[in-house]
Amino acid sequence: MKICVDQINDKPSVLQAEVPVASFPVLVGMQNDGVCTFTIPVRYDLTAFREYDHLRVEGSVNVTASLTCSRCLAEYESSIASNMTIFFRRGTPEEVVLEEETELSEQDLISSVYCGDEIDLTHEIEEQIAMDVPFRPLCGEYCKGLCPECGTDLNKTTCSCSGKQFNFKFSALKDFKASR
Ligand SMILES: [Zn+2]
Ligand SMILES: [Zn+2]
């Protein structure tokens, strides 16, 4: 995922490829931590061109991940697609090291520093994907989750616990009213 700086001019060059997840240390780390499993290679579709004093790289990155719903614990697949724009300006090697130590912020516009004649996009691409993996995954907006009492998956079937709980509250309210 390297760009040869000398080959970039003011006409956009197209950079497209599919890269195995194993090439991205941050994504491999997420898999090892059990955050999710990436089920297809990472695909990027970017253009790069020279603009004023910097290089501009923009386009989309996407991949599919298998996630575990935080409410019902079901596994589901979700496509993760995200747009990014990065401005690269030439800097000193010290500046590059400093940049690598700072985490990318949660925004689409990223500015970065490079030195030498190559820009490696690996880190930018993996950080962009990592940001788009949901922190609390949900299989669907209306997932009902598991019953806190008996563990029944309420998306698939019902159980009697929730009913009982409701009746209990209701009768307590009735007693309260009756005692006045
Ligand atoms: Zn769910
Ligand atoms: Zn239940």
mmCIF file with all atom_site columns, N, CA and C in Angstrom, residues 90-118:
data_model
loop_
_atom_site.group_PDB
_atom_site.id
_atom_site.type_symbol
_atom_site.label_atom_id
_atom_site.label_alt_id
_atom_site.label_comp_id
_atom_site.label_asym_id
_atom_site.label_entity_id
_atom_site.label_seq_id
_atom_site.pdbx_PDB_ins_code
_atom_site.Cartn_x
_atom_site.Cartn_y
_atom_site.Cartn_z
_atom_site.occupancy
_atom_site.B_iso_or_equiv
_atom_site.pdbx_formal_charge
_atom_site.auth_seq_id
_atom_site.auth_comp_id
_atom_site.auth_asym_id
_atom_site.auth_atom_id
_atom_site.pdbx_PDB_model_num
ATOM 1  N N  . ARG A 1 90  ? 5.243   16.933 3.106  1.00 0.00 ? 90  ARG A N  1
ATOM 2  C CA . ARG A 1 90  ? 6.596   16.418 3.339  1.00 0.00 ? 90  ARG A CA 1
ATOM 3  C C  . ARG A 1 90  ? 7.114   16.972 4.669  1.00 0.00 ? 90  ARG A C  1
ATOM 4  N N  . GLY A 1 91  ? 7.700   16.125 5.466  1.00 0.00 ? 91  GLY A N  1
ATOM 5  C CA . GLY A 1 91  ? 8.243   16.571 6.746  1.00 0.00 ? 91  GLY A CA 1
ATOM 6  C C  . GLY A 1 91  ? 9.567   15.895 7.018  1.00 0.00 ? 91  GLY A C  1
ATOM 7  N N  . THR A 1 92  ? 10.124  16.176 8.164  1.00 0.00 ? 92  THR A N  1
ATOM 8  C CA . THR A 1 92  ? 11.389  15.551 8.559  1.00 0.00 ? 92  THR A CA 1
ATOM 9  C C  . THR A 1 92  ? 11.080  14.178 9.163  1.00 0.00 ? 92  THR A C  1
ATOM 10 N N  . PRO A 1 93  ? 12.052  13.274 9.195  1.00 0.00 ? 93  PRO A N  1
ATOM 11 C CA . PRO A 1 93  ? 11.819  11.953 9.806  1.00 0.00 ? 93  PRO A CA 1
ATOM 12 C C  . PRO A 1 93  ? 11.322  12.061 11.253 1.00 0.00 ? 93  PRO A C  1
ATOM 13 N N  . GLU A 1 94  ? 11.792  13.089 12.001 1.00 0.00 ? 94  GLU A N  1
ATOM 14 C CA . GLU A 1 94  ? 11.356  13.259 13.393 1.00 0.00 ? 94  GLU A CA 1
ATOM 15 C C  . GLU A 1 94  ? 9.855   13.535 13.443 1.00 0.00 ? 94  GLU A C  1
ATOM 16 N N  . GLU A 1 95  ? 9.390   14.369 12.529 1.00 0.00 ? 95  GLU A N  1
ATOM 17 C CA . GLU A 1 95  ? 7.963   14.700 12.493 1.00 0.00 ? 95  GLU A CA 1
ATOM 18 C C  . GLU A 1 95  ? 7.124   13.465 12.183 1.00 0.00 ? 95  GLU A C  1
ATOM 19 N N  . VAL A 1 96  ? 7.670   12.604 11.302 1.00 0.00 ? 96  VAL A N  1
ATOM 20 C CA . VAL A 1 96  ? 6.936   11.395 10.924 1.00 0.00 ? 96  VAL A CA 1
ATOM 21 C C  . VAL A 1 96  ? 6.770   10.485 12.137 1.00 0.00 ? 96  VAL A C  1
ATOM 22 N N  . VAL A 1 97  ? 7.833   10.330 12.930 1.00 0.00 ? 97  VAL A N  1
ATOM 23 C CA . VAL A 1 97  ? 7.776   9.485  14.117 1.00 0.00 ? 97  VAL A CA 1
ATOM 24 C C  . VAL A 1 97  ? 6.737   10.034 15.096 1.00 0.00 ? 97  VAL A C  1
ATOM 25 N N  . LEU A 1 98  ? 6.750   11.357 15.288 1.00 0.00 ? 98  LEU A N  1
ATOM 26 C CA . LEU A 1 98  ? 5.778   12.005 16.181 1.00 0.00 ? 98  LEU A CA 1
ATOM 27 C C  . LEU A 1 98  ? 4.349   11.700 15.763 1.00 0.00 ? 98  LEU A C  1
ATOM 28 N N  . GLU A 1 99  ? 4.106   11.798 14.460 1.00 0.00 ? 99  GLU A N  1
ATOM 29 C CA . GLU A 1 99  ? 2.772   11.549 13.903 1.00 0.00 ? 99  GLU A CA 1
ATOM 30 C C  . GLU A 1 99  ? 2.300   10.131 14.163 1.00 0.00 ? 99  GLU A C  1
ATOM 31 N N  . GLU A 1 100 ? 3.234   9.195  14.000 1.00 0.00 ? 100 GLU A N  1
ATOM 32 C CA . GLU A 1 100 ? 2.857   7.796  14.152 1.00 0.00 ? 100 GLU A CA 1
ATOM 33 C C  . GLU A 1 100 ? 2.440   7.477  15.572 1.00 0.00 ? 100 GLU A C  1
ATOM 34 N N  . GLU A 1 101 ? 2.948   8.287  16.507 1.00 0.00 ? 101 GLU A N  1
ATOM 35 C CA . GLU A 1 101 ? 2.609   8.034  17.904 1.00 0.00 ? 101 GLU A CA 1
ATOM 36 C C  . GLU A 1 101 ? 1.239   8.601  18.277 1.00 0.00 ? 101 GLU A C  1
ATOM 37 N N  . THR A 1 102 ? 0.742   9.525  17.480 1.00 0.00 ? 102 THR A N  1
ATOM 38 C CA . THR A 1 102 ? -0.569  10.089 17.802 1.00 0.00 ? 102 THR A CA 1
ATOM 39 C C  . THR A 1 102 ? -1.650  9.322  17.048 1.00 0.00 ? 102 THR A C  1
ATOM 40 N N  . GLU A 1 103 ? -2.730  9.061  17.724 1.00 0.00 ? 103 GLU A N  1
ATOM 41 C CA . GLU A 1 103 ? -3.851  8.332  17.124 1.00 0.00 ? 103 GLU A CA 1
ATOM 42 C C  . GLU A 1 103 ? -4.597  9.270  16.176 1.00 0.00 ? 103 GLU A C  1
ATOM 43 N N  . LEU A 1 104 ? -5.176  8.688  15.158 1.00 0.00 ? 104 LEU A N  1
ATOM 44 C CA . LEU A 1 104 ? -5.971  9.511  14.244 1.00 0.00 ? 104 LEU A CA 1
ATOM 45 C C  . LEU A 1 104 ? -7.235  9.978  14.963 1.00 0.00 ? 104 LEU A C  1
ATOM 46 N N  . SER A 1 105 ? -7.653  11.180 14.641 1.00 0.00 ? 105 SER A N  1
ATOM 47 C CA . SER A 1 105 ? -8.869  11.671 15.285 1.00 0.00 ? 105 SER A CA 1
ATOM 48 C C  . SER A 1 105 ? -10.082 11.195 14.488 1.00 0.00 ? 105 SER A C  1
ATOM 49 N N  . GLU A 1 106 ? -11.222 11.272 15.116 1.00 0.00 ? 106 GLU A N  1
ATOM 50 C CA . GLU A 1 106 ? -12.435 10.770 14.464 1.00 0.00 ? 106 GLU A CA 1
ATOM 51 C C  . GLU A 1 106 ? -13.023 11.786 13.506 1.00 0.00 ? 106 GLU A C  1
ATOM 52 N N  . GLN A 1 107 ? -12.400 11.917 12.378 1.00 0.00 ? 107 GLN A N  1
ATOM 53 C CA . GLN A 1 107 ? -12.936 12.805 11.358 1.00 0.00 ? 107 GLN A CA 1
ATOM 54 C C  . GLN A 1 107 ? -12.482 12.291 10.007 1.00 0.00 ? 107 GLN A C  1
ATOM 55 N N  . ASP A 1 108 ? -13.126 12.757 8.967  1.00 0.00 ? 108 ASP A N  1
ATOM 56 C CA . ASP A 1 108 ? -12.796 12.246 7.639  1.00 0.00 ? 108 ASP A CA 1
ATOM 57 C C  . ASP A 1 108 ? -11.536 12.883 7.066  1.00 0.00 ? 108 ASP A C  1
ATOM 58 N N  . LEU A 1 109 ? -11.246 14.102 7.521  1.00 0.00 ? 109 LEU A N  1
ATOM 59 C CA . LEU A 1 109 ? -10.070 14.785 6.994  1.00 0.00 ? 109 LEU A CA 1
ATOM 60 C C  . LEU A 1 109 ? -8.877  14.526 7.892  1.00 0.00 ? 109 LEU A C  1
ATOM 61 N N  . ILE A 1 110 ? -7.854  13.936 7.309  1.00 0.00 ? 110 ILE A N  1
ATOM 62 C CA . ILE A 1 110 ? -6.679  13.607 8.100  1.00 0.00 ? 110 ILE A CA 1
ATOM 63 C C  . ILE A 1 110 ? -5.499  14.309 7.463  1.00 0.00 ? 110 ILE A C  1
ATOM 64 N N  . SER A 1 111 ? -4.643  14.886 8.264  1.00 0.00 ? 111 SER A N  1
ATOM 65 C CA . SER A 1 111 ? -3.433  15.409 7.662  1.00 0.00 ? 111 SER A CA 1
ATOM 66 C C  . SER A 1 111 ? -2.257  14.649 8.249  1.00 0.00 ? 111 SER A C  1
ATOM 67 N N  . SER A 1 112 ? -1.329  14.315 7.393  1.00 0.00 ? 112 SER A N  1
ATOM 68 C CA . SER A 1 112 ? -0.245  13.439 7.800  1.00 0.00 ? 112 SER A CA 1
ATOM 69 C C  . SER A 1 112 ? 1.067   13.939 7.200  1.00 0.00 ? 112 SER A C  1
ATOM 70 N N  . VAL A 1 113 ? 2.160   13.434 7.740  1.00 0.00 ? 113 VAL A N  1
ATOM 71 C CA . VAL A 1 113 ? 3.483   13.866 7.281  1.00 0.00 ? 113 VAL A CA 1
ATOM 72 C C  . VAL A 1 113 ? 4.203   12.674 6.662  1.00 0.00 ? 113 VAL A C  1
ATOM 73 N N  . TYR A 1 114 ? 4.923   12.900 5.591  1.00 0.00 ? 114 TYR A N  1
ATOM 74 C CA . TYR A 1 114 ? 5.754   11.823 5.035  1.00 0.00 ? 114 TYR A CA 1
ATOM 75 C C  . TYR A 1 114 ? 7.154   12.343 4.795  1.00 0.00 ? 114 TYR A C  1
ATOM 76 N N  . CYS A 1 115 ? 8.100   11.443 4.672  1.00 0.00 ? 115 CYS A N  1
ATOM 77 C CA . CYS A 1 115 ? 9.431   11.835 4.224  1.00 0.00 ? 115 CYS A CA 1
ATOM 78 C C  . CYS A 1 115 ? 9.923   10.733 3.298  1.00 0.00 ? 115 CYS A C  1
ATOM 79 N N  . GLY A 1 116 ? 10.935  11.037 2.521  1.00 0.00 ? 116 GLY A N  1
ATOM 80 C CA . GLY A 1 116 ? 11.419  10.056 1.549  1.00 0.00 ? 116 GLY A CA 1
ATOM 81 C C  . GLY A 1 116 ? 10.552  10.073 0.307  1.00 0.00 ? 116 GLY A C  1
ATOM 82 N N  . ASP A 1 117 ? 10.670  9.054  -0.561 1.00 0.00 ? 117 ASP A N  1
ATOM 83 C CA . ASP A 1 117 ? 9.924   9.089  -1.828 1.00 0.00 ? 117 ASP A CA 1
ATOM 84 C C  . ASP A 1 117 ? 8.730   8.166  -1.826 1.00 0.00 ? 117 ASP A C  1
ATOM 85 N N  . GLU A 1 118 ? 8.403   7.580  -0.679 1.00 0.00 ? 118 GLU A N  1
ATOM 86 C CA . GLU A 1 118 ? 7.251   6.687  -0.641 1.00 0.00 ? 118 GLU A CA 1
ATOM 87 C C  . GLU A 1 118 ? 6.337   7.056  0.513  1.00 0.00 ? 118 GLU A C  1
#
